[in-house]
Short mmCIF file of N, CA and C in Angstrom, two decimals:
data_model
loop_
_atom_site.label_atom_id
_atom_site.label_comp_id
_atom_site.label_asym_id
_atom_site.label_seq_id
_atom_site.Cartn_x
_atom_site.Cartn_y
_atom_site.Cartn_z
N MET N 19 49.82 106.56 102.85
CA MET N 19 50.14 107.09 104.16
C MET N 19 49.11 106.58 105.22
N PHE N 20 47.80 106.71 104.87
CA PHE N 20 46.77 106.31 105.77
C PHE N 20 46.88 104.82 106.08
N ARG N 21 47.17 104.00 104.97
CA ARG N 21 47.31 102.56 105.17
C ARG N 21 48.45 102.23 106.10
N ARG N 22 49.64 102.91 105.93
CA ARG N 22 50.78 102.61 106.87
C ARG N 22 50.44 103.01 108.29
N THR N 23 49.70 104.09 108.48
CA THR N 23 49.32 104.54 109.83
C THR N 23 48.37 103.49 110.45
N LEU N 24 47.42 103.04 109.66
CA LEU N 24 46.48 102.03 110.14
C LEU N 24 47.16 100.73 110.46
N ILE N 25 48.07 100.24 109.66
CA ILE N 25 48.82 99.06 109.94
C ILE N 25 49.74 99.13 111.21
N ALA N 26 50.36 100.33 111.35
CA ALA N 26 51.17 100.60 112.52
C ALA N 26 50.31 100.64 113.78
N LEU N 27 49.17 101.27 113.71
CA LEU N 27 48.26 101.29 114.89
C LEU N 27 47.72 99.89 115.22
N ALA N 28 47.36 99.15 114.20
CA ALA N 28 46.91 97.79 114.45
C ALA N 28 47.98 96.92 115.11
N SER N 29 49.21 97.03 114.53
CA SER N 29 50.31 96.25 115.10
C SER N 29 50.66 96.64 116.50
N ALA N 30 50.63 97.98 116.82
CA ALA N 30 50.92 98.40 118.17
C ALA N 30 49.89 97.90 119.11
N THR N 31 48.57 97.97 118.72
CA THR N 31 47.52 97.57 119.53
C THR N 31 47.56 96.01 119.79
N ALA N 32 47.88 95.25 118.81
CA ALA N 32 48.00 93.81 118.92
C ALA N 32 49.22 93.43 119.84
N LEU N 33 50.29 94.18 119.80
CA LEU N 33 51.42 93.85 120.67
C LEU N 33 51.19 94.40 122.10
N ALA N 34 50.48 95.51 122.24
CA ALA N 34 50.28 96.05 123.59
C ALA N 34 49.19 95.31 124.31
N GLY N 35 48.17 94.87 123.64
CA GLY N 35 47.10 94.20 124.34
C GLY N 35 47.47 93.12 125.29
N PRO N 36 48.22 92.13 124.90
CA PRO N 36 48.68 91.10 125.84
C PRO N 36 49.49 91.65 126.96
N ALA N 37 50.34 92.64 126.70
CA ALA N 37 51.21 93.18 127.73
C ALA N 37 50.37 93.87 128.83
N LEU N 38 49.36 94.62 128.40
CA LEU N 38 48.47 95.29 129.35
C LEU N 38 47.62 94.24 130.15
N ALA N 39 47.18 93.27 129.50
CA ALA N 39 46.40 92.29 130.16
C ALA N 39 47.23 91.52 131.20
N ASP N 40 48.49 91.10 130.82
CA ASP N 40 49.33 90.47 131.71
C ASP N 40 49.71 91.31 132.92
N ASN N 41 49.98 92.55 132.67
CA ASN N 41 50.36 93.50 133.73
C ASN N 41 49.24 93.65 134.76
N HIS N 42 47.97 93.85 134.20
CA HIS N 42 46.81 94.01 135.09
C HIS N 42 46.55 92.73 135.89
N MET N 43 46.48 91.63 135.18
CA MET N 43 46.11 90.41 135.81
C MET N 43 47.20 89.80 136.75
N GLY N 44 48.35 90.38 136.66
CA GLY N 44 49.50 89.92 137.48
C GLY N 44 49.38 90.46 138.89
N LYS N 45 48.55 91.52 139.13
CA LYS N 45 48.44 92.12 140.40
C LYS N 45 47.28 91.49 141.19
N ASP N 46 47.53 91.27 142.48
CA ASP N 46 46.51 90.69 143.30
C ASP N 46 45.53 91.81 143.77
N ILE N 47 44.49 91.42 144.53
CA ILE N 47 43.56 92.45 145.01
C ILE N 47 44.17 93.58 145.76
N VAL N 48 45.04 93.30 146.66
CA VAL N 48 45.60 94.36 147.47
C VAL N 48 46.46 95.35 146.61
N ASP N 49 47.33 94.78 145.72
CA ASP N 49 48.14 95.64 144.89
C ASP N 49 47.28 96.40 143.84
N THR N 50 46.26 95.84 143.33
CA THR N 50 45.34 96.50 142.45
C THR N 50 44.67 97.66 143.17
N ALA N 51 44.19 97.44 144.37
CA ALA N 51 43.57 98.55 145.15
C ALA N 51 44.53 99.63 145.47
N VAL N 52 45.77 99.30 145.93
CA VAL N 52 46.76 100.32 146.28
C VAL N 52 47.06 101.11 145.07
N GLU N 53 47.28 100.42 143.96
CA GLU N 53 47.64 101.17 142.73
C GLU N 53 46.58 102.13 142.24
N ALA N 54 45.33 101.91 142.60
CA ALA N 54 44.25 102.75 142.16
C ALA N 54 44.31 104.11 142.85
N GLY N 55 44.89 104.14 144.09
CA GLY N 55 45.11 105.42 144.73
C GLY N 55 43.98 105.99 145.58
N ASN N 56 42.82 105.40 145.57
CA ASN N 56 41.72 105.93 146.39
C ASN N 56 41.20 104.89 147.41
N PHE N 57 42.18 104.01 147.79
CA PHE N 57 41.84 103.02 148.85
C PHE N 57 42.95 103.01 149.96
N THR N 58 43.52 104.20 150.27
CA THR N 58 44.56 104.19 151.22
C THR N 58 44.06 103.89 152.65
N THR N 59 42.90 104.30 152.98
CA THR N 59 42.32 103.98 154.34
C THR N 59 42.03 102.49 154.36
N LEU N 60 41.47 101.93 153.31
CA LEU N 60 41.23 100.50 153.26
C LEU N 60 42.57 99.70 153.43
N ALA N 61 43.56 100.11 152.75
CA ALA N 61 44.85 99.47 152.77
C ALA N 61 45.47 99.53 154.22
N THR N 62 45.35 100.66 154.81
CA THR N 62 45.76 100.86 156.23
C THR N 62 45.01 99.95 157.12
N ALA N 63 43.71 99.88 156.95
CA ALA N 63 42.85 99.03 157.78
C ALA N 63 43.17 97.53 157.59
N LEU N 64 43.41 97.15 156.33
CA LEU N 64 43.79 95.72 156.12
C LEU N 64 45.04 95.39 156.78
N GLU N 65 45.99 96.30 156.76
CA GLU N 65 47.28 96.10 157.44
C GLU N 65 47.12 95.96 158.90
N ALA N 66 46.31 96.87 159.53
CA ALA N 66 46.09 96.84 160.95
C ALA N 66 45.43 95.63 161.36
N ALA N 67 44.54 95.07 160.57
CA ALA N 67 43.80 93.89 160.93
C ALA N 67 44.55 92.59 160.58
N GLY N 68 45.71 92.71 159.89
CA GLY N 68 46.49 91.57 159.54
C GLY N 68 45.84 90.71 158.40
N LEU N 69 45.14 91.45 157.51
CA LEU N 69 44.46 90.74 156.40
C LEU N 69 45.17 90.95 155.01
N VAL N 70 46.28 91.65 154.99
CA VAL N 70 46.92 91.90 153.67
C VAL N 70 47.39 90.60 153.06
N GLU N 71 48.03 89.71 153.86
CA GLU N 71 48.54 88.45 153.33
C GLU N 71 47.44 87.56 152.79
N THR N 72 46.33 87.52 153.57
CA THR N 72 45.16 86.76 153.17
C THR N 72 44.66 87.25 151.76
N LEU N 73 44.48 88.53 151.65
CA LEU N 73 43.89 89.03 150.35
C LEU N 73 44.98 89.11 149.22
N LYS N 74 46.20 88.74 149.62
CA LYS N 74 47.24 88.56 148.57
C LYS N 74 47.36 87.08 148.17
N GLY N 75 46.64 86.23 148.91
CA GLY N 75 46.65 84.80 148.72
C GLY N 75 45.91 84.32 147.45
N ASP N 76 45.77 83.04 147.33
CA ASP N 76 45.26 82.42 146.08
C ASP N 76 43.79 82.82 145.80
N GLY N 77 42.99 82.94 146.76
CA GLY N 77 41.62 83.27 146.53
C GLY N 77 40.94 82.17 145.77
N PRO N 78 39.96 82.44 144.95
CA PRO N 78 39.55 83.79 144.56
C PRO N 78 38.67 84.54 145.63
N PHE N 79 38.71 85.87 145.65
CA PHE N 79 37.92 86.65 146.53
C PHE N 79 37.17 87.66 145.73
N THR N 80 36.02 88.01 146.28
CA THR N 80 35.29 89.21 145.80
C THR N 80 35.31 90.25 146.91
N VAL N 81 35.83 91.44 146.62
CA VAL N 81 35.91 92.50 147.66
C VAL N 81 35.01 93.64 147.24
N PHE N 82 34.15 93.98 148.16
CA PHE N 82 33.39 95.24 148.02
C PHE N 82 34.19 96.32 148.72
N ALA N 83 34.93 97.10 147.95
CA ALA N 83 35.95 97.96 148.48
C ALA N 83 35.46 99.39 148.69
N PRO N 84 35.36 99.87 149.96
CA PRO N 84 34.97 101.25 150.17
C PRO N 84 36.15 102.19 149.85
N THR N 85 35.84 103.32 149.31
CA THR N 85 36.83 104.30 148.89
C THR N 85 37.29 105.04 150.14
N ASP N 86 38.31 105.86 149.97
CA ASP N 86 38.75 106.79 151.06
C ASP N 86 37.61 107.73 151.45
N ASP N 87 36.84 108.17 150.49
CA ASP N 87 35.62 109.06 150.77
C ASP N 87 34.60 108.36 151.61
N ALA N 88 34.40 107.05 151.31
CA ALA N 88 33.50 106.25 152.15
C ALA N 88 33.91 106.20 153.54
N PHE N 89 35.17 105.94 153.83
CA PHE N 89 35.63 105.98 155.17
C PHE N 89 35.52 107.31 155.83
N ALA N 90 35.83 108.31 155.02
CA ALA N 90 35.77 109.69 155.57
C ALA N 90 34.34 110.11 155.97
N ALA N 91 33.35 109.50 155.39
CA ALA N 91 31.91 109.78 155.69
C ALA N 91 31.48 109.21 157.04
N LEU N 92 32.29 108.25 157.62
CA LEU N 92 31.92 107.71 158.89
C LEU N 92 32.03 108.83 159.94
N PRO N 93 31.33 108.71 161.08
CA PRO N 93 31.45 109.69 162.13
C PRO N 93 32.86 109.91 162.54
N GLU N 94 33.17 111.12 162.89
CA GLU N 94 34.58 111.44 163.28
C GLU N 94 35.07 110.61 164.44
N GLY N 95 36.29 110.13 164.24
CA GLY N 95 36.94 109.20 165.22
C GLY N 95 36.65 107.79 164.94
N THR N 96 35.73 107.41 164.13
CA THR N 96 35.36 106.04 163.85
C THR N 96 36.60 105.21 163.36
N VAL N 97 37.19 105.76 162.32
CA VAL N 97 38.34 104.95 161.68
C VAL N 97 39.43 104.83 162.74
N GLU N 98 39.79 105.87 163.38
CA GLU N 98 40.84 105.83 164.40
C GLU N 98 40.55 104.72 165.47
N GLY N 99 39.28 104.75 165.94
CA GLY N 99 38.85 103.80 166.97
C GLY N 99 38.91 102.37 166.46
N LEU N 100 38.50 102.15 165.19
CA LEU N 100 38.54 100.84 164.59
C LEU N 100 40.05 100.36 164.46
N LEU N 101 40.96 101.24 164.11
CA LEU N 101 42.31 100.81 163.95
C LEU N 101 42.88 100.31 165.26
N GLU N 102 42.30 100.70 166.35
CA GLU N 102 42.80 100.30 167.71
C GLU N 102 42.02 99.05 168.17
N ASP N 103 40.85 98.79 167.60
CA ASP N 103 40.01 97.66 167.99
C ASP N 103 40.06 96.68 166.83
N THR N 104 41.12 95.91 166.75
CA THR N 104 41.37 95.02 165.64
C THR N 104 40.30 93.91 165.43
N ASP N 105 39.68 93.45 166.56
CA ASP N 105 38.63 92.42 166.46
C ASP N 105 37.42 93.01 165.66
N THR N 106 37.02 94.21 166.03
CA THR N 106 35.89 94.82 165.37
C THR N 106 36.25 95.21 163.93
N LEU N 107 37.43 95.74 163.78
CA LEU N 107 37.89 96.07 162.43
C LEU N 107 37.96 94.81 161.55
N THR N 108 38.48 93.73 162.01
CA THR N 108 38.47 92.49 161.21
C THR N 108 37.17 92.03 160.87
N SER N 109 36.16 92.11 161.77
CA SER N 109 34.77 91.75 161.49
C SER N 109 34.20 92.54 160.43
N ILE N 110 34.44 93.91 160.43
CA ILE N 110 33.90 94.79 159.41
C ILE N 110 34.56 94.54 158.06
N LEU N 111 35.88 94.38 158.06
CA LEU N 111 36.60 94.20 156.73
C LEU N 111 36.29 92.90 156.14
N THR N 112 36.16 91.80 156.92
CA THR N 112 35.77 90.49 156.35
C THR N 112 34.34 90.44 155.94
N TYR N 113 33.53 91.38 156.46
CA TYR N 113 32.13 91.52 155.91
C TYR N 113 32.03 92.08 154.51
N HIS N 114 33.14 92.69 154.04
CA HIS N 114 33.28 93.31 152.75
C HIS N 114 33.82 92.19 151.71
N VAL N 115 34.07 90.99 152.15
CA VAL N 115 34.73 90.00 151.35
C VAL N 115 33.77 88.76 151.22
N VAL N 116 33.62 88.33 149.96
CA VAL N 116 32.86 87.08 149.64
C VAL N 116 33.81 86.10 149.01
N PRO N 117 33.77 84.88 149.45
CA PRO N 117 34.63 83.87 148.81
C PRO N 117 34.21 83.67 147.39
N GLY N 118 35.21 83.46 146.47
CA GLY N 118 34.88 83.28 145.06
C GLY N 118 34.95 84.50 144.30
N ALA N 119 34.99 84.50 143.01
CA ALA N 119 34.98 85.64 142.08
C ALA N 119 33.63 85.86 141.58
N VAL N 120 32.96 86.86 142.16
CA VAL N 120 31.57 87.14 141.74
C VAL N 120 31.53 88.42 140.90
N MET N 121 31.28 88.26 139.64
CA MET N 121 31.22 89.36 138.67
C MET N 121 29.83 89.94 138.70
N SER N 122 29.72 91.19 138.26
CA SER N 122 28.44 91.87 138.30
C SER N 122 27.38 91.12 137.51
N SER N 123 27.78 90.41 136.42
CA SER N 123 26.81 89.65 135.67
C SER N 123 26.26 88.45 136.41
N ASP N 124 26.87 88.08 137.54
CA ASP N 124 26.47 86.98 138.37
C ASP N 124 25.38 87.46 139.41
N LEU N 125 25.19 88.77 139.57
CA LEU N 125 24.36 89.33 140.58
C LEU N 125 22.85 89.38 140.06
N SER N 126 21.96 89.26 140.99
CA SER N 126 20.54 89.49 140.71
C SER N 126 19.88 90.12 141.89
N ASP N 127 18.76 90.82 141.62
CA ASP N 127 18.14 91.59 142.65
C ASP N 127 17.56 90.66 143.72
N GLY N 128 17.87 91.00 144.95
CA GLY N 128 17.37 90.20 146.09
C GLY N 128 18.26 89.09 146.54
N MET N 129 19.33 88.83 145.82
CA MET N 129 20.18 87.72 146.21
C MET N 129 20.94 88.02 147.40
N THR N 130 21.44 87.05 148.07
CA THR N 130 22.33 87.29 149.27
C THR N 130 23.62 86.49 149.05
N ALA N 131 24.63 86.88 149.66
CA ALA N 131 25.95 86.18 149.52
C ALA N 131 26.57 86.16 150.94
N GLU N 132 27.02 84.97 151.32
CA GLU N 132 27.65 84.85 152.68
C GLU N 132 29.05 85.41 152.51
N THR N 133 29.41 86.29 153.50
CA THR N 133 30.71 86.91 153.56
C THR N 133 31.72 86.04 154.36
N VAL N 134 32.98 86.37 154.24
CA VAL N 134 34.01 85.73 155.00
C VAL N 134 33.76 85.88 156.54
N GLN N 135 33.17 86.98 156.86
CA GLN N 135 32.84 87.28 158.25
C GLN N 135 31.77 86.34 158.81
N GLY N 136 30.94 85.84 157.93
CA GLY N 136 29.90 84.76 158.33
C GLY N 136 28.50 85.27 158.13
N SER N 137 28.30 86.58 158.08
CA SER N 137 26.97 87.17 157.82
C SER N 137 26.72 87.24 156.29
N GLU N 138 25.52 87.52 155.94
CA GLU N 138 25.23 87.68 154.51
C GLU N 138 24.99 89.12 154.14
N VAL N 139 25.39 89.51 152.89
CA VAL N 139 25.10 90.81 152.39
C VAL N 139 23.96 90.59 151.43
N GLU N 140 23.10 91.62 151.25
CA GLU N 140 22.00 91.60 150.31
C GLU N 140 22.32 92.49 149.10
N ILE N 141 22.03 91.87 147.94
CA ILE N 141 22.23 92.66 146.68
C ILE N 141 20.93 93.18 146.25
N SER N 142 20.87 94.43 145.81
CA SER N 142 19.69 94.98 145.19
C SER N 142 20.04 95.66 143.92
N ILE N 143 19.25 95.49 142.90
CA ILE N 143 19.49 96.15 141.62
C ILE N 143 18.17 96.94 141.20
N MET N 144 18.41 98.23 141.01
CA MET N 144 17.24 99.06 140.62
C MET N 144 17.74 100.03 139.54
N ASP N 145 17.07 99.93 138.36
CA ASP N 145 17.33 100.85 137.27
C ASP N 145 18.88 100.74 136.94
N GLY N 146 19.48 99.59 136.95
CA GLY N 146 20.83 99.41 136.53
C GLY N 146 21.86 99.72 137.61
N THR N 147 21.38 100.24 138.79
CA THR N 147 22.27 100.53 139.89
C THR N 147 22.37 99.32 140.85
N VAL N 148 23.52 98.87 141.16
CA VAL N 148 23.70 97.68 142.02
C VAL N 148 24.09 98.28 143.42
N MET N 149 23.42 97.67 144.42
CA MET N 149 23.72 98.09 145.74
C MET N 149 24.00 96.82 146.58
N VAL N 150 24.91 97.01 147.56
CA VAL N 150 25.26 95.91 148.45
C VAL N 150 25.03 96.43 149.84
N ASP N 151 23.98 95.90 150.54
CA ASP N 151 23.63 96.35 151.86
C ASP N 151 23.52 97.89 151.89
N GLY N 152 22.93 98.43 150.92
CA GLY N 152 22.66 99.93 150.90
C GLY N 152 23.81 100.78 150.27
N ALA N 153 25.03 100.15 150.11
CA ALA N 153 26.13 100.89 149.47
C ALA N 153 26.02 100.71 147.95
N THR N 154 26.21 101.80 147.26
CA THR N 154 26.16 101.72 145.82
C THR N 154 27.50 101.28 145.20
N VAL N 155 27.42 100.38 144.29
CA VAL N 155 28.59 99.99 143.55
C VAL N 155 28.86 101.02 142.43
N THR N 156 29.97 101.70 142.65
CA THR N 156 30.25 102.80 141.70
C THR N 156 31.10 102.35 140.52
N THR N 157 31.92 101.33 140.82
CA THR N 157 32.74 100.65 139.69
C THR N 157 32.72 99.18 139.93
N ALA N 158 32.33 98.43 138.88
CA ALA N 158 32.25 96.96 139.06
C ALA N 158 33.35 96.26 138.26
N ASP N 159 33.59 95.04 138.67
CA ASP N 159 34.37 94.08 137.89
C ASP N 159 35.80 94.53 137.61
N ILE N 160 36.48 94.98 138.62
CA ILE N 160 37.92 95.24 138.46
C ILE N 160 38.64 93.98 138.81
N GLU N 161 39.14 93.30 137.72
CA GLU N 161 39.74 91.98 137.89
C GLU N 161 41.16 92.09 138.42
N ALA N 162 41.48 91.12 139.29
CA ALA N 162 42.81 90.99 139.81
C ALA N 162 43.19 89.50 139.63
N SER N 163 44.44 89.23 139.90
CA SER N 163 44.87 87.83 139.68
C SER N 163 44.24 86.82 140.65
N ASN N 164 43.72 87.31 141.76
CA ASN N 164 43.10 86.43 142.69
C ASN N 164 41.63 86.76 143.05
N GLY N 165 41.00 87.41 142.11
CA GLY N 165 39.57 87.76 142.37
C GLY N 165 39.13 88.99 141.65
N VAL N 166 38.21 89.67 142.31
CA VAL N 166 37.53 90.81 141.70
C VAL N 166 37.20 91.83 142.78
N ILE N 167 37.27 93.13 142.37
CA ILE N 167 36.93 94.22 143.27
C ILE N 167 35.70 94.92 142.61
N HIS N 168 34.76 95.29 143.53
CA HIS N 168 33.67 96.17 143.25
C HIS N 168 33.74 97.35 144.16
N VAL N 169 33.93 98.56 143.64
CA VAL N 169 34.07 99.73 144.39
C VAL N 169 32.71 100.17 144.99
N ILE N 170 32.59 100.46 146.27
CA ILE N 170 31.34 100.91 146.84
C ILE N 170 31.54 102.30 147.48
N ASP N 171 30.50 103.00 147.66
CA ASP N 171 30.53 104.40 148.10
C ASP N 171 30.35 104.57 149.58
N SER N 172 30.16 103.49 150.33
CA SER N 172 30.07 103.57 151.81
C SER N 172 30.62 102.30 152.43
N VAL N 173 30.91 102.44 153.72
CA VAL N 173 31.38 101.29 154.48
C VAL N 173 30.14 100.53 154.98
N ILE N 174 30.04 99.24 154.70
CA ILE N 174 28.95 98.48 155.15
C ILE N 174 29.28 97.78 156.43
N MET N 175 28.30 97.67 157.28
CA MET N 175 28.52 97.09 158.72
C MET N 175 27.73 95.84 158.94
N PRO N 176 28.29 94.87 159.43
CA PRO N 176 27.61 93.61 159.85
C PRO N 176 26.60 93.96 161.06
N GLU N 177 25.55 93.15 161.09
CA GLU N 177 24.62 93.43 162.17
C GLU N 177 25.00 92.77 163.48
#
């Protein structure tokens, strides 16, 4: 009985593994973020700035993605104001994107990375915690078909 259960479990795992991997890697950065459910403000902002198609493109891209809670922590009225000021919104959103797929294993303390916006973000690593311009990476290395997402706990702003 135990042997049959073990064989059935092994077979199911072997068959399900490729299906799960294909399903996950088939989604681009935007679809992966939307499916996660805690990036609705980011998705709305990307749409308002006209960046959805870009981030659905070939890439690869690395996105430091602020959660809905990160946007909610901004001063009252900030998000609404940014949705009306698409130039500033685009600048802020592209500051969260680095060309190429940068995995957490590629990061080192004190390194900088040039963003699509043109400025650089600074990476710091202390006691295993990775920060990008002061925002803490809460979940790293969410792979998508056209890059990678690192979830951050605050919205970072270009200088």
